[in-house]
Short mmCIF file of C-alpha atoms in Angstrom, two decimals:
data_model
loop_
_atom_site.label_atom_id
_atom_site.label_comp_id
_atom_site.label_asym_id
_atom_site.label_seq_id
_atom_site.Cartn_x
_atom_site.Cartn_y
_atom_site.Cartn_z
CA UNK A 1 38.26 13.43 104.85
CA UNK A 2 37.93 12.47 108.57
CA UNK A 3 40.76 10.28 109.71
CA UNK A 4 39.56 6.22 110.01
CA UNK A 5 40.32 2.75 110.68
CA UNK A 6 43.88 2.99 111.95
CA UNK A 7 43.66 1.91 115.69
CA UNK A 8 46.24 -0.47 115.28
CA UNK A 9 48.93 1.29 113.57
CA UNK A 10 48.50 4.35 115.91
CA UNK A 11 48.80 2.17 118.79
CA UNK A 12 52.03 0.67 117.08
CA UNK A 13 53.38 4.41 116.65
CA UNK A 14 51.93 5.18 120.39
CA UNK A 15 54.35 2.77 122.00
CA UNK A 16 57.52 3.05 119.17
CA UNK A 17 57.15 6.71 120.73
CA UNK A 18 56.78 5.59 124.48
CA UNK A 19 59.83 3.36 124.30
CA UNK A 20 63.18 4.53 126.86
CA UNK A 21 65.37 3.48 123.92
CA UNK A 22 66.06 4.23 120.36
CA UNK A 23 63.67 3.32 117.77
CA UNK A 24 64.00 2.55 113.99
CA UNK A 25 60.14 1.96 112.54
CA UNK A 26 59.71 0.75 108.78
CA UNK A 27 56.28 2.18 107.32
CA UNK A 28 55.24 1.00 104.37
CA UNK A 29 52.86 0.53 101.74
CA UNK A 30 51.60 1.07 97.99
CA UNK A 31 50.68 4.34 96.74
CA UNK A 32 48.01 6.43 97.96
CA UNK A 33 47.53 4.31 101.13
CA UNK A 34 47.97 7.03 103.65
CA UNK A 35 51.23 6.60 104.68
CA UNK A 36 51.71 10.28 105.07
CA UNK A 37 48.74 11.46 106.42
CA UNK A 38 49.23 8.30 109.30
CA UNK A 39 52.48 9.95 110.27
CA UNK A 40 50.76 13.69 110.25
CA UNK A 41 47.68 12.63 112.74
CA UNK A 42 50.18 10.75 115.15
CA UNK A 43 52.40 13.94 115.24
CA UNK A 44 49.40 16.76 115.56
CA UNK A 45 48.85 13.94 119.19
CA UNK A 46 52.09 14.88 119.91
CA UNK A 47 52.56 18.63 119.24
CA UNK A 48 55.24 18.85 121.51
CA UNK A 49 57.61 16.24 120.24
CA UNK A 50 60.39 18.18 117.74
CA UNK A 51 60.15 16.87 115.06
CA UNK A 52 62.95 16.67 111.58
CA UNK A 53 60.37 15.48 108.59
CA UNK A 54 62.58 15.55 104.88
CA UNK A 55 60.26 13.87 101.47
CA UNK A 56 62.98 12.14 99.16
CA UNK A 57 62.38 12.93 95.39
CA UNK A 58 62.93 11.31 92.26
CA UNK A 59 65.86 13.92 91.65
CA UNK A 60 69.04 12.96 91.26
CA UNK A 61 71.46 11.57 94.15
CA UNK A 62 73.41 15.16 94.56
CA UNK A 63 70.16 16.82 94.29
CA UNK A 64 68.58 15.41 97.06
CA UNK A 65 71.94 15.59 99.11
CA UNK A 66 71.94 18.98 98.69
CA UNK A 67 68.20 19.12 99.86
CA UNK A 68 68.47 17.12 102.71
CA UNK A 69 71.62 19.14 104.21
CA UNK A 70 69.58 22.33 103.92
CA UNK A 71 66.84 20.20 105.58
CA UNK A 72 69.09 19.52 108.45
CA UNK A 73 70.64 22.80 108.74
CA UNK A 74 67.31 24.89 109.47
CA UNK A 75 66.58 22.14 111.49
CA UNK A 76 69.55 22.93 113.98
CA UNK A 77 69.37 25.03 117.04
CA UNK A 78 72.80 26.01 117.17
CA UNK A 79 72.84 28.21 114.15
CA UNK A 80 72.46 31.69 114.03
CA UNK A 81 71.03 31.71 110.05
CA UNK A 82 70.01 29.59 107.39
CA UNK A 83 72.51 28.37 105.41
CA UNK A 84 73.33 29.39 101.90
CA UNK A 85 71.32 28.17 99.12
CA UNK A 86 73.74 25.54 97.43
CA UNK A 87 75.64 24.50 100.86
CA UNK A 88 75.86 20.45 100.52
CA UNK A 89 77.39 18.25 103.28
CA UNK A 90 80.50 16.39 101.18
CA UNK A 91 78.73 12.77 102.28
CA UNK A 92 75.04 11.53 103.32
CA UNK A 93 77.45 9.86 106.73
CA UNK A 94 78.33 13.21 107.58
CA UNK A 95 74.69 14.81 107.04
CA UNK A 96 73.39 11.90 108.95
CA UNK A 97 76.00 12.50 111.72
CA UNK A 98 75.18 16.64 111.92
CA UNK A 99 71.27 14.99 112.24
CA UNK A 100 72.65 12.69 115.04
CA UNK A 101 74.32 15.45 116.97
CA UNK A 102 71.23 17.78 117.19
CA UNK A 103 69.14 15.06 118.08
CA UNK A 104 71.32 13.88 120.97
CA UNK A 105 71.15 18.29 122.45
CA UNK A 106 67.67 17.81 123.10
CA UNK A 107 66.37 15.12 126.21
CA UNK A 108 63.19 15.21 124.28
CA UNK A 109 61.75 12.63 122.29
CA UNK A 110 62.58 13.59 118.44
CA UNK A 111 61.12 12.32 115.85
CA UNK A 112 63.37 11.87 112.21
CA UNK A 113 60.77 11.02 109.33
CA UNK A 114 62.87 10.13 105.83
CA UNK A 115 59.17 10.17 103.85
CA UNK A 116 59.53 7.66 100.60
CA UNK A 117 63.05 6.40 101.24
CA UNK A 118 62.64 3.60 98.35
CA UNK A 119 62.43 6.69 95.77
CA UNK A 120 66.35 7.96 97.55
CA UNK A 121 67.41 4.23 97.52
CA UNK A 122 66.60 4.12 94.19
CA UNK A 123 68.57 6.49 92.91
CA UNK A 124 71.49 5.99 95.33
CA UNK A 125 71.64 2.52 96.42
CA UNK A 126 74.35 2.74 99.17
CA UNK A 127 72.03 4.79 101.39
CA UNK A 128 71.05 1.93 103.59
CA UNK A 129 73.95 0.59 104.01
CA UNK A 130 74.68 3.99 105.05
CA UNK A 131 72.06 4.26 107.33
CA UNK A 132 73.00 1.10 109.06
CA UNK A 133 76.18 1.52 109.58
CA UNK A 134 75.15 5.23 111.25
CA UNK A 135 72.20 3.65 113.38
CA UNK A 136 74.77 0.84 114.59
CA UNK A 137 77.95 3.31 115.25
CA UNK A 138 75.77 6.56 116.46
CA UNK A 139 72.19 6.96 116.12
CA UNK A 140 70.99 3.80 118.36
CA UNK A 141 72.73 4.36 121.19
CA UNK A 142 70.63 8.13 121.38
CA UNK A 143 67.29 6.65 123.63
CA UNK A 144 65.50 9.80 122.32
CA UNK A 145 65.61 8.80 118.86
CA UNK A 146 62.63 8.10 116.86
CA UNK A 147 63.71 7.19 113.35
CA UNK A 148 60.96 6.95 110.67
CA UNK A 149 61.57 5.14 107.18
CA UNK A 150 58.66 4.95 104.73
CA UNK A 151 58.33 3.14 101.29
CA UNK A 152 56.00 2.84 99.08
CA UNK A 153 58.15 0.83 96.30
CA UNK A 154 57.03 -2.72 98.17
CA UNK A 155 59.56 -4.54 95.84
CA UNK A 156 62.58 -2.53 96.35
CA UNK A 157 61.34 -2.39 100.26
CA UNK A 158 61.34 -6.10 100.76
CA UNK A 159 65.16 -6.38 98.87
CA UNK A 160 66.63 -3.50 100.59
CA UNK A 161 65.01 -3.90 104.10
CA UNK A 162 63.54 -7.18 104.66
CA UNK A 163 65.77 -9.49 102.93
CA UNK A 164 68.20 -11.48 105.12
CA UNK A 165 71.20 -10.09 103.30
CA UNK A 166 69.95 -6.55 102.95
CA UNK A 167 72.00 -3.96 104.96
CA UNK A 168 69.05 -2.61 107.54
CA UNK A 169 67.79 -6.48 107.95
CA UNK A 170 67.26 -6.57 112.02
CA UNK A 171 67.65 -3.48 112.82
CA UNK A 172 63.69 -2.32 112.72
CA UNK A 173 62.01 -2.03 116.27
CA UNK A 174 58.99 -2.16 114.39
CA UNK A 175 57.15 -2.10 111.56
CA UNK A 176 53.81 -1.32 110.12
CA UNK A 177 52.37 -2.85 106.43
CA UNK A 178 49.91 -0.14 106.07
CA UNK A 179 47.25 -1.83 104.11
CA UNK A 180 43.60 -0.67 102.51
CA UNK A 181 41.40 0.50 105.23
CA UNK A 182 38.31 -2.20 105.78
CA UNK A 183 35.01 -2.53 105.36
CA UNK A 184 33.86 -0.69 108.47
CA UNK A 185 36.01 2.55 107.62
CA UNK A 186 33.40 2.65 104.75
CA UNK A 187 30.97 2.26 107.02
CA UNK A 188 31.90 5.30 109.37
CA UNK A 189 33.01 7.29 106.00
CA UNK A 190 29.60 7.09 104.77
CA UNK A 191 26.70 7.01 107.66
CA UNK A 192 23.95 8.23 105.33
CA UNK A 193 24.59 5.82 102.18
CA UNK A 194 22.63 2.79 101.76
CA UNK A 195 24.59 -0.55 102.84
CA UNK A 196 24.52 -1.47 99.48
CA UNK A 197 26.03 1.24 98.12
CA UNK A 198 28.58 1.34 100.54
CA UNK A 199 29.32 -2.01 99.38
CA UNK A 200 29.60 -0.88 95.93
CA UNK A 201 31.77 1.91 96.94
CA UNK A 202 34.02 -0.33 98.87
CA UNK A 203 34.50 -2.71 95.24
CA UNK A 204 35.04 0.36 93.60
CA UNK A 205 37.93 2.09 96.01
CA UNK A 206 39.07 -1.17 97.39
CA UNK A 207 39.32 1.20 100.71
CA UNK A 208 41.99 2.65 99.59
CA UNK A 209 42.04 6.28 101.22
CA UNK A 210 42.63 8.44 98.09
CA UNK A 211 39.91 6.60 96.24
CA UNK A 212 37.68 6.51 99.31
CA UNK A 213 37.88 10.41 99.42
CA UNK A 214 36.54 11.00 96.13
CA UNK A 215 33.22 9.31 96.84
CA UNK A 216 33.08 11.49 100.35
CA UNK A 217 32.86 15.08 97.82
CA UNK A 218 29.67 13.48 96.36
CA UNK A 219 26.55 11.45 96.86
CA UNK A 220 26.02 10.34 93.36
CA UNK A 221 27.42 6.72 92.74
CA UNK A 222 27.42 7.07 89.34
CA UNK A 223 28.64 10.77 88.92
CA UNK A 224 31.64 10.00 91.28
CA UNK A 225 32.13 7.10 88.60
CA UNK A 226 31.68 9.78 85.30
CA UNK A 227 33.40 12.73 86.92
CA UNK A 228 36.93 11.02 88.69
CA UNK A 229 37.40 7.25 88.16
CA UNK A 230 36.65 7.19 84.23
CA UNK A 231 38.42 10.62 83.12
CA UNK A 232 41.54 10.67 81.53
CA UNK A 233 44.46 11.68 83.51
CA UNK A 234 42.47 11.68 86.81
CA UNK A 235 44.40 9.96 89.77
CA UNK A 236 42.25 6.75 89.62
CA UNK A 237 43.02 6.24 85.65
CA UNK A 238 46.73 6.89 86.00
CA UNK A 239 47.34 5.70 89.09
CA UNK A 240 47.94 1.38 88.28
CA UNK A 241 50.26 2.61 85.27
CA UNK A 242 52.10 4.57 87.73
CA UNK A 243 52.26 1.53 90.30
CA UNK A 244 53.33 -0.84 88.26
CA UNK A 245 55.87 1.36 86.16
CA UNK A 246 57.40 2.45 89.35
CA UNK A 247 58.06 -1.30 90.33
CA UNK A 248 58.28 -3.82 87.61
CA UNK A 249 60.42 -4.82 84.21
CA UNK A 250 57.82 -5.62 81.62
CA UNK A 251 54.80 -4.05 83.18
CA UNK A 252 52.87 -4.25 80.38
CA UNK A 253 53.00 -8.33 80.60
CA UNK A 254 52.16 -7.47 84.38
CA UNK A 255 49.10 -5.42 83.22
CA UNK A 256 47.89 -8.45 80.75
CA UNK A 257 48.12 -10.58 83.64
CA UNK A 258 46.31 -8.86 85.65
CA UNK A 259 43.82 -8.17 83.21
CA UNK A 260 43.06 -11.78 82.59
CA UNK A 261 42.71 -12.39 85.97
CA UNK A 262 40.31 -9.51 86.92
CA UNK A 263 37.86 -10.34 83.82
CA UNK A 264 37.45 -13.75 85.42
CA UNK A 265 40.12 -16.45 84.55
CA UNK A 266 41.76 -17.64 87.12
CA UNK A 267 43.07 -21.41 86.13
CA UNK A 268 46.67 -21.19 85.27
CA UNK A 269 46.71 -22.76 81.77
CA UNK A 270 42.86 -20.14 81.09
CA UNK A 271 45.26 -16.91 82.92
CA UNK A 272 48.03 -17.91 80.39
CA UNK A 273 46.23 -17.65 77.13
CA UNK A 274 44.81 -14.93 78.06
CA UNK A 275 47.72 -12.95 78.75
CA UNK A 276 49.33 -14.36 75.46
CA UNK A 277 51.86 -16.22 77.78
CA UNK A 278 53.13 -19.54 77.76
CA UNK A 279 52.34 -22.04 80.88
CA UNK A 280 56.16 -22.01 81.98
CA UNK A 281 56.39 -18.18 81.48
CA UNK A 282 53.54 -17.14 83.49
CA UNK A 283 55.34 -18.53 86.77
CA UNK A 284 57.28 -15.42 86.58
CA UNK A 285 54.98 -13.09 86.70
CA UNK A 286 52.47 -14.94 89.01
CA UNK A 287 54.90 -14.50 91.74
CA UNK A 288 55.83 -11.72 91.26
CA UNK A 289 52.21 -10.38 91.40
CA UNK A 290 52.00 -12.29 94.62
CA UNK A 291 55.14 -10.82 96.29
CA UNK A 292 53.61 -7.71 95.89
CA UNK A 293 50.52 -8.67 97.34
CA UNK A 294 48.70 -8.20 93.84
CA UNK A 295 47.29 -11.46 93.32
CA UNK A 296 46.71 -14.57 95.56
CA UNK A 297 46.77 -17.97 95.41
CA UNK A 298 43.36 -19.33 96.80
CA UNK A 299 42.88 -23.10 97.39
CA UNK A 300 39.93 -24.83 98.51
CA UNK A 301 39.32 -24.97 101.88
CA UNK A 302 40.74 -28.24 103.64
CA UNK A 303 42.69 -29.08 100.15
CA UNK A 304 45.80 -30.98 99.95
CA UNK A 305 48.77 -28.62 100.39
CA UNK A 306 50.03 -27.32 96.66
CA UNK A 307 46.53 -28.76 95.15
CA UNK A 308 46.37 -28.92 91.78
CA UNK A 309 43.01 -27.06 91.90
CA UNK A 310 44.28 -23.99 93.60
CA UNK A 311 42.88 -20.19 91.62
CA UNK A 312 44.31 -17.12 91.07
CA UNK A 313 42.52 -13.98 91.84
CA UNK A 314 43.21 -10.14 92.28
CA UNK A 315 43.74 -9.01 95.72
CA UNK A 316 44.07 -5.22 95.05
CA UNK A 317 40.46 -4.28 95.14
CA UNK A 318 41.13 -1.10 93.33
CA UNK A 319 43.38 -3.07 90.64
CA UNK A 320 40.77 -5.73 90.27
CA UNK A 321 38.11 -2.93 89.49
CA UNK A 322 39.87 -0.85 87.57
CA UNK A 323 41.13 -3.98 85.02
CA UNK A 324 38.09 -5.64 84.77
CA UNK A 325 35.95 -2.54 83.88
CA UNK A 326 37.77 0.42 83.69
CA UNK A 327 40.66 -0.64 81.01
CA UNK A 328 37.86 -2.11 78.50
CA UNK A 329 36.48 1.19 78.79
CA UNK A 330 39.70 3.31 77.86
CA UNK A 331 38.40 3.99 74.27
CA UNK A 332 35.61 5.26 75.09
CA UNK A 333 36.51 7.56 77.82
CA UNK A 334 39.56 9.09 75.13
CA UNK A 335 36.50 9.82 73.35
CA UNK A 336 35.21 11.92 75.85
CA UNK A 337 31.98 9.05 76.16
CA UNK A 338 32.25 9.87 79.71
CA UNK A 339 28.67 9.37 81.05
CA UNK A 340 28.28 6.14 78.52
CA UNK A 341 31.20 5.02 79.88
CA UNK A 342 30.06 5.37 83.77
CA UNK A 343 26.88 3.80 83.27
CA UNK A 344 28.00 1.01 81.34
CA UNK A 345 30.11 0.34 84.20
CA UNK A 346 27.70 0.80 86.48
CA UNK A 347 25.06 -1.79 84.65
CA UNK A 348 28.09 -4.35 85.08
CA UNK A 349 29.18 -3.96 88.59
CA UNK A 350 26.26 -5.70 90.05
CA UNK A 351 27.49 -9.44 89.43
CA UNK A 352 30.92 -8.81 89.96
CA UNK A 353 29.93 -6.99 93.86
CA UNK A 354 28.00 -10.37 94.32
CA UNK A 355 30.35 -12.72 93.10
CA UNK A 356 33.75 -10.92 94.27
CA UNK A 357 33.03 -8.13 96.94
CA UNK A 358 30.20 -9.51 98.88
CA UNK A 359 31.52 -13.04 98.90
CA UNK A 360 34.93 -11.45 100.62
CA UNK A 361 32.83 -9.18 102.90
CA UNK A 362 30.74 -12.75 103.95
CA UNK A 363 34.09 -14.48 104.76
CA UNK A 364 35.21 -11.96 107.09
CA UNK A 365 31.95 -11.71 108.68
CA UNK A 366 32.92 -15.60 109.55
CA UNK A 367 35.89 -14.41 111.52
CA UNK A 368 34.59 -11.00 112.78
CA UNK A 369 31.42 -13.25 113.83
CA UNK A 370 33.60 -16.34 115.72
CA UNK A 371 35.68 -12.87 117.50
CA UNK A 372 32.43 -11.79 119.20
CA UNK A 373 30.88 -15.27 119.90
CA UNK A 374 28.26 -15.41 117.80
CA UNK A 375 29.67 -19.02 116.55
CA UNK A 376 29.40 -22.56 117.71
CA UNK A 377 33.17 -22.92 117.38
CA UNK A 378 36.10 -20.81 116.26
CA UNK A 379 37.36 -21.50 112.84
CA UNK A 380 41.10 -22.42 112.01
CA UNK A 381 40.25 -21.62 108.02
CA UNK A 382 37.82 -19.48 106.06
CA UNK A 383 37.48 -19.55 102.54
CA UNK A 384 35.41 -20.75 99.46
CA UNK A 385 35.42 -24.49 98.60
CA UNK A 386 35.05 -26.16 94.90
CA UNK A 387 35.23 -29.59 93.15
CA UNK A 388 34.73 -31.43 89.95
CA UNK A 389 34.22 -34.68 90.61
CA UNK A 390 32.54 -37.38 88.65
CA UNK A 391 31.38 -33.94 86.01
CA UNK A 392 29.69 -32.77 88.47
CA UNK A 393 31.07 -29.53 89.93
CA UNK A 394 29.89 -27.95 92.97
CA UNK A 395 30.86 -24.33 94.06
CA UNK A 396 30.51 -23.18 97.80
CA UNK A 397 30.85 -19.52 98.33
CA UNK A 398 31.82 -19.94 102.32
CA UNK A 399 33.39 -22.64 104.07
CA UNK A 400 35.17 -22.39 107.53
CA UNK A 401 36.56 -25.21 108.99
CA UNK A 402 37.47 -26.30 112.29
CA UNK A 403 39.85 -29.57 111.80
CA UNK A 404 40.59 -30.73 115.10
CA UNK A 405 36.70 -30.78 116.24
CA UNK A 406 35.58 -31.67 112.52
CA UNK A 407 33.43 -28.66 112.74
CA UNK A 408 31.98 -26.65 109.45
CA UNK A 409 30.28 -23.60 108.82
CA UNK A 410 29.30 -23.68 105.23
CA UNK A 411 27.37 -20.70 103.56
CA UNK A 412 25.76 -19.13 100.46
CA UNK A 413 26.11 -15.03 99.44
CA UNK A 414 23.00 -13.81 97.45
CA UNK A 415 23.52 -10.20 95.64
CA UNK A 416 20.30 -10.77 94.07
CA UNK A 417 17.36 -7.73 94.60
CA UNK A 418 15.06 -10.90 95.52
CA UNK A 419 14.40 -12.09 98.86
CA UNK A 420 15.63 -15.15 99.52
CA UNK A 421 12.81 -18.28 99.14
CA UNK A 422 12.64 -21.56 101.10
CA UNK A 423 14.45 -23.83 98.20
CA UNK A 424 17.98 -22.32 98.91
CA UNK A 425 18.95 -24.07 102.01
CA UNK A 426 18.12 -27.38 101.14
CA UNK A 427 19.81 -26.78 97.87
CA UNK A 428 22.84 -25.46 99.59
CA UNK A 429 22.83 -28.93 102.07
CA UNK A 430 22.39 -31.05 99.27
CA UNK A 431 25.62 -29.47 97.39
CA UNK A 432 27.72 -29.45 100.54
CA UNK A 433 27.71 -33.56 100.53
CA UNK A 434 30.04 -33.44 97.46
CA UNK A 435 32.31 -32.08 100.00
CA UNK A 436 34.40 -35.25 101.72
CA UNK A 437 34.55 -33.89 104.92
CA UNK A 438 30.42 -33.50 105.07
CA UNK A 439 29.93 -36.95 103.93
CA UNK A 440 32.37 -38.57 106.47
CA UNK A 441 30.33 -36.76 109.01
CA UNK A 442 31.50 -33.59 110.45
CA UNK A 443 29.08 -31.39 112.42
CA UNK A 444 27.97 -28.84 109.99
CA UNK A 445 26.12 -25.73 110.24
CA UNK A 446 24.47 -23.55 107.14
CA UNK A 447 24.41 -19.76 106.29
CA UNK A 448 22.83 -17.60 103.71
CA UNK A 449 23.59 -14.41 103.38
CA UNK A 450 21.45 -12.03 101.81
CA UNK A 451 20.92 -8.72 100.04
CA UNK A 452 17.34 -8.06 100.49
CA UNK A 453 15.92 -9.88 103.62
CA UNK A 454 14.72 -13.67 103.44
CA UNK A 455 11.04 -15.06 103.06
CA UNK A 456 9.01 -16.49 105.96
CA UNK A 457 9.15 -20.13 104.79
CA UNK A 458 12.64 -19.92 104.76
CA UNK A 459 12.73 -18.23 108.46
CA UNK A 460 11.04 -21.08 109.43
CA UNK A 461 13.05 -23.71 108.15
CA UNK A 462 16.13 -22.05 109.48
CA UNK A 463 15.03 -22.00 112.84
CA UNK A 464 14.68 -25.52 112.55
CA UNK A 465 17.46 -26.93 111.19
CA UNK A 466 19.83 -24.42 113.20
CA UNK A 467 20.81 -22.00 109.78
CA UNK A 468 22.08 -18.85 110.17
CA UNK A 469 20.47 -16.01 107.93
CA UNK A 470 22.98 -13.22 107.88
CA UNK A 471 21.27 -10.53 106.13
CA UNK A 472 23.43 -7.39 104.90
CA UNK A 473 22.57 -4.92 108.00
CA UNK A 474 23.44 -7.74 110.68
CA UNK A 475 26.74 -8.34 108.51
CA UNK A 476 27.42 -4.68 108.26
CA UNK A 477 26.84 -4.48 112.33
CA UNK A 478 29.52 -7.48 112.82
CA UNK A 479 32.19 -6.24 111.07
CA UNK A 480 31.90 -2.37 112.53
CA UNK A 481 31.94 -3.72 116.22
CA UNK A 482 35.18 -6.09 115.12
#
């Protein structure tokens, strides 16, 4: 699969390399993100750099000491051979040190990759503390050293690294979160697809490389579906086990929680039942989840801080697919009820893209939109906005709010096949009153956005009130020139 969407974390490796001084760089992210294959294209730029690149195991500590001192050894100059086969430095401070001393012979640039340190610190927990006191007594003070740590146990990552008292805390010159690749890698991964389908796609993979590659080996939707997501033992059925098994006490609590979420409750008291938890027990979990970027908190836009109304939803996309259709599904697919399986999936998916996927993919047209100037003002906030009030509740899919210039932007997302009639908009002004901030006054604009194109009436009486009809091509051409 062609290499995408990672412009900014190549020009974050670009200068870590370019810098006159030493460099320590923290790279991480959950499985299957492309962690590696980021580090891989940056070096085949830079051919010439020398570069020492060691993959920690799950193996025991002495194991992988063992492995890493053979590592270093055919990685020095100086020696005439390679070593012999069980040869083991005594310490990982005097391994480190040998690393140190071959780096500092060369006055090029060298590049030291330790691929999925959290699965070494795992098993031997003193290795940062290790490394740090190394990088503070030797390895910083070589300019020509380019040290690479990657993770992909976020948890263990934040203690270990990121955590005030956690040995390596400060000593990063930079660091990269490599996250899902966005909506307009999707685009560029798949020219020839229909938008929808790439939309589809995207709520299916959450853009998460792996994922995304299994889609680029075929051009059926639903075969990709049968033939790799709903198999047994594939990579996209085992894969959230592994995740949260790697990571978490009590995953299978985790996995109920995140079950209840994805299949649509997302009230605390609704998300506890559901997961068979009480109210004071699901705290826990919930943020937990959110630590690792799991689950969010959303609150309505302009809400009090800590509102009472505030909603939990799934961030992962791939986790919030794969529990709300892929897990009821499990029996089934042990069966062998493969194809049943994929199109009773498929049959499903079209609510949830509208509700979940194209709703997201609306609100960061919003931003991607106020970035190019196609906006009256630039929001502050973006989100989704909804009340009960009086028994009447009101739901509004997109809301973006400028405070200081009491400014709105409030919009509808249609997944529908229909094209959109007349009614909608004044529908969709009468609702936004129940909003305080409309009915006090604020200069408000309207949007609709829409699957399949918009009627003539209601062309007509956009143009006069000032709407914005944001149909799924112009959103798709927003967010790939963002």
């Amino acid at each position: 699969m062609q290499f995408v969407g990672r412009q900014r974390e190549m020009q974050t490796l670009e200068n870590f390399y370019q810098s006159t001084n030493a460099g320590l760089l923290i790279l991480y992210g959950r499985r299957r993100i492309g962690k590696t294959r980021l580090i891989t294209h940056f070096l085949a730029q830079h051919q010439e750099m020398p570069t020492f690149y060691w993959v920690a195991t799950t193996h025991s500590e002495a194991y992988q000491l063992r492995d890493f001192s053979q590592a270093v050894l055919h990685h020095d100059p100086r020696l005439a051979g390679p070593p012999t086969e069980d040869f083991s430095f005594a310490t990982w401070e005097q391994a480190l040190h040998h690393l140190a001393d071959i780096v500092a012979l060369s006055d090029k640039r060298q590049l030291v990759v330790l691929d999925e340190f959290t699965y070494l610190l795992r098993n031997e927990p003193a290795i940062s503390s290790i490394i740090q006191k190394v990088w503070d007594h030797r390895l910083s003070a070589i300019p020509q050293l380019k040290l690479i740590l990657t993770g992909s146990l976020l948890g263990m990552m934040a203690r270990e690294v990121f955590a005030y008292q956690a040995p390596l805390y400060g000593r990063a010159t930079a660091q990269i979160r490599l996250r899902p690749l966005p909506f307009s890698a999707v685009q560029e991964l798949f020219p020839q697809r229909q938008a929808d389908e790439r939309v589809a796609i995207y709520g299916v993979t959450g853009g998460v490389p792996a994922y995304l590659e299994i889609f680029t080996r075929t051009g059926d939707f639903v075969g990709a579906l049968r033939d790799h997501c709903l198999v047994s033992g594939s990579m996209m059925m085992s894969d959230p086990a592994v995740i949260l098994y790697e990571q978490l006490q009590e995953p299978q609590t985790y996995e109920s929680v995140l079950s209840a979420v994805a299949s649509g409750f997302h009230q605390w008291s609704d998300i506890a039942r559901m997961a068979g938890l009480s109210d004071t027990a699901l705290g826990h979990y919930l943020k937990v989840l959110q630590e690792l970027e799991f689950i969010e908190r959303r609150e309505p836009v302009l809400a009090k801080p800590k509102s009472k109304s505030g909603r939990y939803y799934v961030r992962d996309h791939f986790l919030r697919f794969y529990y709300r259709f892929v897990v009821p599904q499990i029996g089934p697919i042990e069966r062998g009820y493969h194809e049943a399986a994929a199109q009773k999936v498929y049959a499903e998916l079209r609510p949830f893209l509208g509700e979940y996927v194209f709703e997201e993919l609306c609100r960061e047209w919003v931003w991607a939109a106020a970035l190019a100037g196609q906006l009256a003002f630039v929001p502050e906030v973006v989100g989704s906005y909804w009340r009960t009030y009086r028994g009447q509740g009101v739901q509004l899919d997109v809301v973006a709010a400028a405070p200081r210039e009491k400014r709105l932007l409030i919009g509808e997302a249609k997944w529908g096949r229909e094209t959109l009639s007349r009614r909608l908009l004044p529908d969709l002004i009468q609702r936004s009153r129940r909003m305080p901030q409309v009915a006090d006054g604020w200069t408000t604009q309207y949007a609709l956005f829409g699957r399949e194109g918009f009627s003539a009436e209601l062309q007509k009486e956009a143009a006069e009130t000032g709407a914005l009809l944001i149909s799924l091509e112009e959103l798709e051409l927003t967010l790939r020139s963002s």
